[in-house]
Coordinates of C-alpha atoms in Angstrom, one line a residue:
Chain A
M1 CA 88.9 54.1 83.6
M2 CA 91.0 57.2 84.1
A3 CA 89.9 60.2 82.1
D4 CA 92.7 61.7 79.9
I5 CA 94.5 64.5 81.7
R6 CA 95.3 67.4 79.4
L7 CA 97.5 70.3 79.9
I8 CA 96.3 73.7 78.7
E9 CA 99.0 76.4 78.3
I10 CA 97.7 79.7 79.5
K11 CA 100.7 82.0 80.1
E12 CA 98.4 84.9 81.2
D13 CA 99.3 87.6 83.5
I14 CA 97.0 87.5 86.5
L15 CA 97.0 91.3 86.8
S16 CA 96.7 91.9 83.0
D17 CA 93.1 93.1 83.3
N18 CA 94.1 95.7 85.9
K19 CA 97.1 96.8 83.8
N20 CA 95.0 97.2 80.6
L21 CA 92.4 99.2 82.5
A22 CA 95.1 101.4 84.0
D23 CA 96.4 102.1 80.5
E24 CA 92.9 103.0 79.3
I25 CA 92.5 105.4 82.3
R26 CA 95.8 107.1 81.3
E27 CA 94.5 107.4 77.8
V28 CA 91.2 109.0 78.9
L29 CA 93.1 111.4 81.3
R30 CA 95.5 112.4 78.5
R31 CA 92.5 113.4 76.3
H32 CA 91.3 115.6 79.2
H33 CA 94.8 116.9 80.1
V34 CA 94.3 115.6 83.7
F35 CA 97.3 114.6 85.8
L36 CA 96.6 111.6 88.1
L37 CA 98.9 111.3 91.2
N38 CA 98.8 108.1 93.3
L39 CA 99.8 108.8 96.9
M40 CA 100.8 105.9 99.1
A41 CA 101.9 105.6 102.8
S42 CA 101.4 103.7 106.0
P43 CA 98.4 104.7 108.2
G44 CA 99.3 107.9 109.9
G45 CA 102.2 108.7 107.5
G46 CA 100.6 112.0 106.5
K47 CA 98.7 111.4 103.3
T48 CA 95.7 113.5 104.1
S49 CA 97.9 116.3 105.5
L50 CA 100.0 116.3 102.4
I51 CA 96.9 116.5 100.2
V52 CA 95.6 119.4 102.3
Q53 CA 98.9 121.2 102.1
T54 CA 99.2 120.6 98.3
V55 CA 95.7 121.9 97.7
R56 CA 96.4 125.0 99.7
E57 CA 99.5 125.7 97.7
L58 CA 98.1 125.0 94.3
K59 CA 94.4 125.6 94.3
D60 CA 94.8 129.0 92.6
V61 CA 97.1 127.5 89.9
F62 CA 95.4 124.2 89.1
R63 CA 91.8 122.8 89.4
I64 CA 92.2 119.9 91.8
G65 CA 90.2 116.9 92.8
V66 CA 90.8 114.1 95.3
I67 CA 89.9 110.4 95.4
E68 CA 89.9 109.1 98.9
G69 CA 90.4 105.4 99.5
D70 CA 89.6 104.4 103.0
I71 CA 88.5 101.2 104.6
D72 CA 85.2 102.4 105.9
S73 CA 84.9 106.0 106.9
V74 CA 84.5 109.4 105.4
V75 CA 86.7 111.4 107.8
D76 CA 89.5 112.1 105.2
A77 CA 87.0 113.1 102.5
E78 CA 85.4 115.5 104.8
R79 CA 88.8 117.0 105.8
V80 CA 89.7 117.4 102.1
S81 CA 86.3 118.8 101.1
R82 CA 86.7 121.6 103.7
E83 CA 89.6 122.8 101.5
G84 CA 87.0 123.5 98.8
V85 CA 88.0 120.8 96.3
P86 CA 85.8 118.0 95.0
A87 CA 86.5 114.7 96.8
V88 CA 85.2 111.3 95.9
Q89 CA 85.2 108.7 98.7
L90 CA 85.7 105.1 97.7
K91 CA 84.6 102.8 100.4
T92 CA 86.6 99.7 99.9
G93 CA 85.1 97.7 102.8
G94 CA 88.2 96.0 104.0
F95 CA 90.2 95.9 100.8
C96 CA 93.9 96.6 101.3
H97 CA 94.6 98.5 98.1
L98 CA 92.9 100.5 95.3
D99 CA 93.0 99.1 91.8
A100 CA 92.3 100.5 88.4
S101 CA 88.6 99.4 88.4
M102 CA 88.0 101.4 91.6
I103 CA 89.7 104.5 90.2
D104 CA 87.7 104.1 87.0
M105 CA 84.5 104.2 89.1
A106 CA 85.7 107.2 91.0
L107 CA 86.7 109.1 87.8
K108 CA 83.2 108.6 86.4
E109 CA 81.9 110.7 89.4
M110 CA 84.3 113.5 88.5
D111 CA 84.1 116.3 86.0
L112 CA 87.3 115.6 84.1
G113 CA 86.8 118.6 81.8
N114 CA 87.1 120.9 84.8
L115 CA 90.1 119.4 86.5
D116 CA 93.9 119.6 86.0
L117 CA 95.1 117.4 88.9
I118 CA 93.6 114.5 90.7
M119 CA 95.3 113.1 93.8
I120 CA 94.5 109.5 94.9
E121 CA 94.9 108.9 98.6
N122 CA 95.5 105.2 98.5
I123 CA 94.8 102.8 101.4
G124 CA 97.3 103.1 104.2
N125 CA 99.7 100.2 103.7
L126 CA 103.1 99.8 102.2
V127 CA 102.5 96.3 100.7
C128 CA 99.5 95.9 98.6
P129 CA 99.1 99.3 96.9
A130 CA 102.5 98.8 95.3
E131 CA 101.2 95.8 93.2
F132 CA 98.3 97.5 91.5
D133 CA 98.6 100.0 88.8
T134 CA 95.9 102.7 89.4
G135 CA 96.3 104.5 86.0
A136 CA 98.3 107.2 87.7
I137 CA 100.9 109.3 85.8
K138 CA 103.2 109.4 88.9
N139 CA 103.5 107.3 92.0
V140 CA 104.5 109.1 95.2
M141 CA 105.0 107.6 98.7
I142 CA 105.4 109.1 102.1
L143 CA 107.6 107.6 104.8
S144 CA 107.3 109.4 108.1
V145 CA 110.3 109.7 110.5
P146 CA 108.6 107.8 113.4
E147 CA 108.3 104.7 111.1
G148 CA 112.1 104.3 111.0
D149 CA 114.9 104.3 108.4
D150 CA 114.7 100.5 107.9
K151 CA 111.5 100.4 105.9
P152 CA 113.1 100.1 102.4
L153 CA 114.5 96.8 103.6
K154 CA 111.0 95.6 104.6
Y155 CA 108.9 96.9 101.7
P156 CA 111.3 96.9 98.8
L157 CA 108.6 96.8 96.1
M158 CA 107.0 100.1 97.3
F159 CA 110.3 101.9 97.2
S160 CA 111.1 100.4 93.8
I161 CA 108.0 101.6 92.0
C162 CA 107.7 105.2 93.3
D163 CA 108.8 108.3 91.4
V164 CA 109.0 110.3 94.6
L165 CA 109.7 109.6 98.2
L166 CA 108.6 112.3 100.7
V167 CA 110.2 111.8 104.1
N168 CA 107.6 113.5 106.3
K169 CA 107.5 114.6 110.0
I170 CA 111.1 115.8 110.0
D171 CA 110.1 117.9 113.0
Y172 CA 110.5 114.5 114.9
L173 CA 114.1 114.0 113.8
S174 CA 115.6 115.4 117.0
V175 CA 113.7 112.9 119.2
A176 CA 113.9 109.9 116.8
D177 CA 116.6 107.3 116.2
F178 CA 116.5 107.9 112.5
D179 CA 119.5 108.0 110.2
M180 CA 118.6 110.0 107.1
N181 CA 121.7 109.1 105.2
A182 CA 121.2 105.4 105.8
L183 CA 117.6 105.8 104.6
K184 CA 118.7 107.6 101.4
D185 CA 121.4 105.0 100.7
R186 CA 118.9 102.2 101.1
V187 CA 116.3 103.9 98.9
F188 CA 118.7 104.9 96.1
N189 CA 120.1 101.4 96.2
L190 CA 116.6 100.0 95.3
N191 CA 115.6 102.8 93.0
P192 CA 118.4 105.1 91.6
K193 CA 115.9 107.3 89.8
I194 CA 113.7 108.2 92.7
K195 CA 113.4 111.8 93.9
I196 CA 113.6 112.3 97.7
F197 CA 112.1 115.4 99.4
V198 CA 112.4 115.9 103.1
I199 CA 109.4 117.6 104.5
S200 CA 107.2 118.4 107.5
C201 CA 103.5 118.9 106.8
K202 CA 103.2 120.4 110.3
T203 CA 105.9 123.1 110.0
G204 CA 105.7 123.5 106.2
E205 CA 109.5 122.8 105.9
G206 CA 110.4 121.4 102.5
I207 CA 106.9 121.6 101.1
Q208 CA 108.0 124.2 98.5
M209 CA 110.5 121.7 96.9
W210 CA 107.6 119.2 96.6
I211 CA 105.3 121.8 95.1
R212 CA 108.0 122.9 92.6
W213 CA 108.5 119.3 91.5
L214 CA 104.8 118.6 91.1
T215 CA 104.2 121.9 89.2
E216 CA 107.1 121.1 86.8
E217 CA 105.9 117.5 86.2
M218 CA 102.3 118.8 85.6
N219 CA 103.5 121.4 83.1
I220 CA 105.6 118.8 81.2
Y221 CA 102.6 116.4 81.2
I222 CA 100.1 119.0 80.1
R223 CA 102.4 120.1 77.3
S224 CA 102.8 116.5 76.2
C225 CA 99.0 116.1 76.0
R226 CA 98.7 118.9 73.5
V227 CA 101.0 117.3 71.0
Chain B
M1 CA 97.7 90.5 102.1
H2 CA 95.7 90.8 98.9
E3 CA 95.5 87.1 98.2
L4 CA 91.7 87.4 97.8
A5 CA 91.8 89.9 95.0
V6 CA 94.5 87.9 93.2
T7 CA 92.8 84.6 93.7
E8 CA 89.6 86.0 92.2
S9 CA 91.5 87.0 89.0
I10 CA 93.1 83.5 88.9
L11 CA 89.8 81.8 89.1
S12 CA 88.2 84.0 86.4
I13 CA 91.1 83.5 84.0
V14 CA 91.1 79.7 84.6
I15 CA 87.3 79.5 84.0
K16 CA 87.6 81.5 80.8
H17 CA 90.2 79.1 79.4
A18 CA 88.5 76.0 80.6
A19 CA 85.2 77.1 78.9
K20 CA 87.1 77.7 75.6
N21 CA 88.6 74.2 75.8
Q22 CA 85.4 72.2 76.8
V23 CA 86.9 71.1 80.1
K24 CA 85.0 68.9 82.5
K25 CA 87.2 69.6 85.5
V26 CA 90.3 71.6 86.4
L27 CA 92.7 69.5 88.5
S28 CA 95.5 71.9 89.1
I29 CA 96.8 75.3 88.2
S30 CA 100.4 76.2 87.8
L31 CA 101.4 79.7 88.8
K32 CA 104.6 81.6 88.6
I33 CA 104.9 84.3 91.2
G34 CA 107.8 86.6 91.9
E35 CA 109.5 86.6 95.3
L36 CA 108.9 90.3 95.6
T37 CA 105.1 89.9 95.8
D38 CA 103.8 89.4 99.3
L39 CA 101.5 86.5 98.8
V40 CA 101.2 83.5 101.1
D41 CA 100.7 80.2 99.3
E42 CA 98.5 78.7 102.0
W43 CA 96.1 81.6 102.0
M44 CA 95.9 81.6 98.2
Q45 CA 94.8 78.0 98.3
R46 CA 92.3 78.6 101.1
Y47 CA 90.7 81.5 99.3
F48 CA 90.8 79.5 96.0
N49 CA 88.9 76.6 97.7
Y50 CA 86.3 79.0 99.0
L51 CA 85.9 81.0 95.7
S52 CA 85.9 77.9 93.4
K53 CA 83.0 76.1 95.1
D54 CA 80.5 74.9 92.5
T55 CA 82.7 75.8 89.6
I56 CA 84.6 73.5 87.3
A57 CA 87.8 74.5 89.1
E58 CA 86.4 73.4 92.5
G59 CA 89.2 72.0 94.7
A60 CA 92.0 72.4 92.1
M61 CA 95.5 72.4 93.5
L62 CA 97.6 75.6 93.1
N63 CA 101.2 74.7 92.2
I64 CA 103.1 77.9 92.9
E65 CA 106.6 78.3 91.5
R66 CA 108.5 81.3 92.9
S67 CA 110.7 83.2 90.7
P68 CA 113.7 85.0 92.2
V69 CA 114.3 88.7 92.6
V70 CA 116.8 89.8 89.9
F71 CA 118.5 93.2 89.7
Q72 CA 120.6 94.6 86.9
C73 CA 123.7 96.6 87.4
V74 CA 123.6 100.1 85.9
D75 CA 127.4 100.2 85.6
C76 CA 128.2 96.8 84.1
N77 CA 124.8 95.8 82.7
K78 CA 124.9 92.3 84.2
S79 CA 122.1 90.8 86.1
F80 CA 122.2 89.0 89.4
P81 CA 119.7 87.4 91.8
V82 CA 119.1 88.9 95.2
S83 CA 117.8 87.3 98.4
L84 CA 115.9 90.2 99.9
K85 CA 115.6 88.4 103.3
E86 CA 119.3 88.5 103.9
S87 CA 120.3 91.6 102.0
G88 CA 121.2 94.8 103.8
K89 CA 122.5 96.5 100.7
I90 CA 122.1 95.3 97.2
V91 CA 125.5 95.1 95.5
C92 CA 126.3 93.9 92.0
S93 CA 127.8 90.4 92.3
H94 CA 130.0 91.1 89.2
C95 CA 131.5 94.6 89.8
N96 CA 130.4 95.5 93.4
S97 CA 128.4 98.6 92.1
T98 CA 125.4 99.7 94.2
K99 CA 123.7 101.4 91.2
V100 CA 121.1 98.7 90.4
T101 CA 117.6 98.5 89.1
L102 CA 115.0 95.8 89.6
V103 CA 114.4 93.6 86.5
S104 CA 112.3 90.8 87.8
G105 CA 110.6 89.4 90.9
R106 CA 107.2 90.8 90.3
E107 CA 105.9 88.1 88.0
F108 CA 102.3 87.1 88.5
F109 CA 101.1 84.7 85.9
I110 CA 99.3 81.5 85.2
K111 CA 101.5 79.0 83.3
H112 CA 99.1 76.2 82.6
I113 CA 96.3 74.2 83.9
E114 CA 95.8 70.4 84.2
V115 CA 92.3 69.4 83.2
V116 CA 90.1 66.5 82.2

């Protein structure tokens, strides 16, 4: 005899556990007045260089920590530690993204009472990190000039969820077939609210605009934590 | 690309609900997944078969319904579906504005399960 087949309604978000934990992380950070920034890019886009530049510019103003997500090495964490800021290395062993539970683990290793800004260097990839809320206050992505101006067409989700796009390696513009206006059109089309800064971590061009934006956002955030 | 992590969550949610409902076996799982998420159906099923071994959901079929990417126009407030594979520029189908925001296409949820 056939057993009775039943249908059970679930209607549950597959990523709800991650979202809930990300909200809890934001709550904890708010109590400690810590600003969490999630930095995403392709491999070689300039995440580590941007972190190093940002630390150099802001380490006398804010107490900074870094969470390094990397597949299986500590090279980036070592480069960041040389700048004199605490860095926690997450070894994700092949994972393609960082999620809230990994960030939660990393934050437990950090002295939140003595930090103002924590930067997450997410796994180098424009696909998966866009899906997973890390608990960050702001999401920032880097697109480097050699990658091409067509990337918003290929990775629309990443461009849709970010608060800031940093177009890095503009020192390559003269040798690259890269249409900056076409890029900006494509990005604003997907995300009209995004801020775009054009920078070069190598020459330092444009970095001050980024630092000004970050400082303003941090001040707004820290003021809002006090209320 | 991150089918494994997502499939793990699906399995744990399904097992939780199955246990609550005194289920003997889960036959199928119906999912609704937005077109904007980069998941490959075949790989989700393969990972699921691997992860679900020796659980009450072993071998359950994943029925995946794709929900379209929908944008809303900032100028006229109307919504319209977009096929991202063919689109160069996203233009409001009602008023031709290019000021648009994403409203759906990122869904990721379990609708129901078929059980005995």
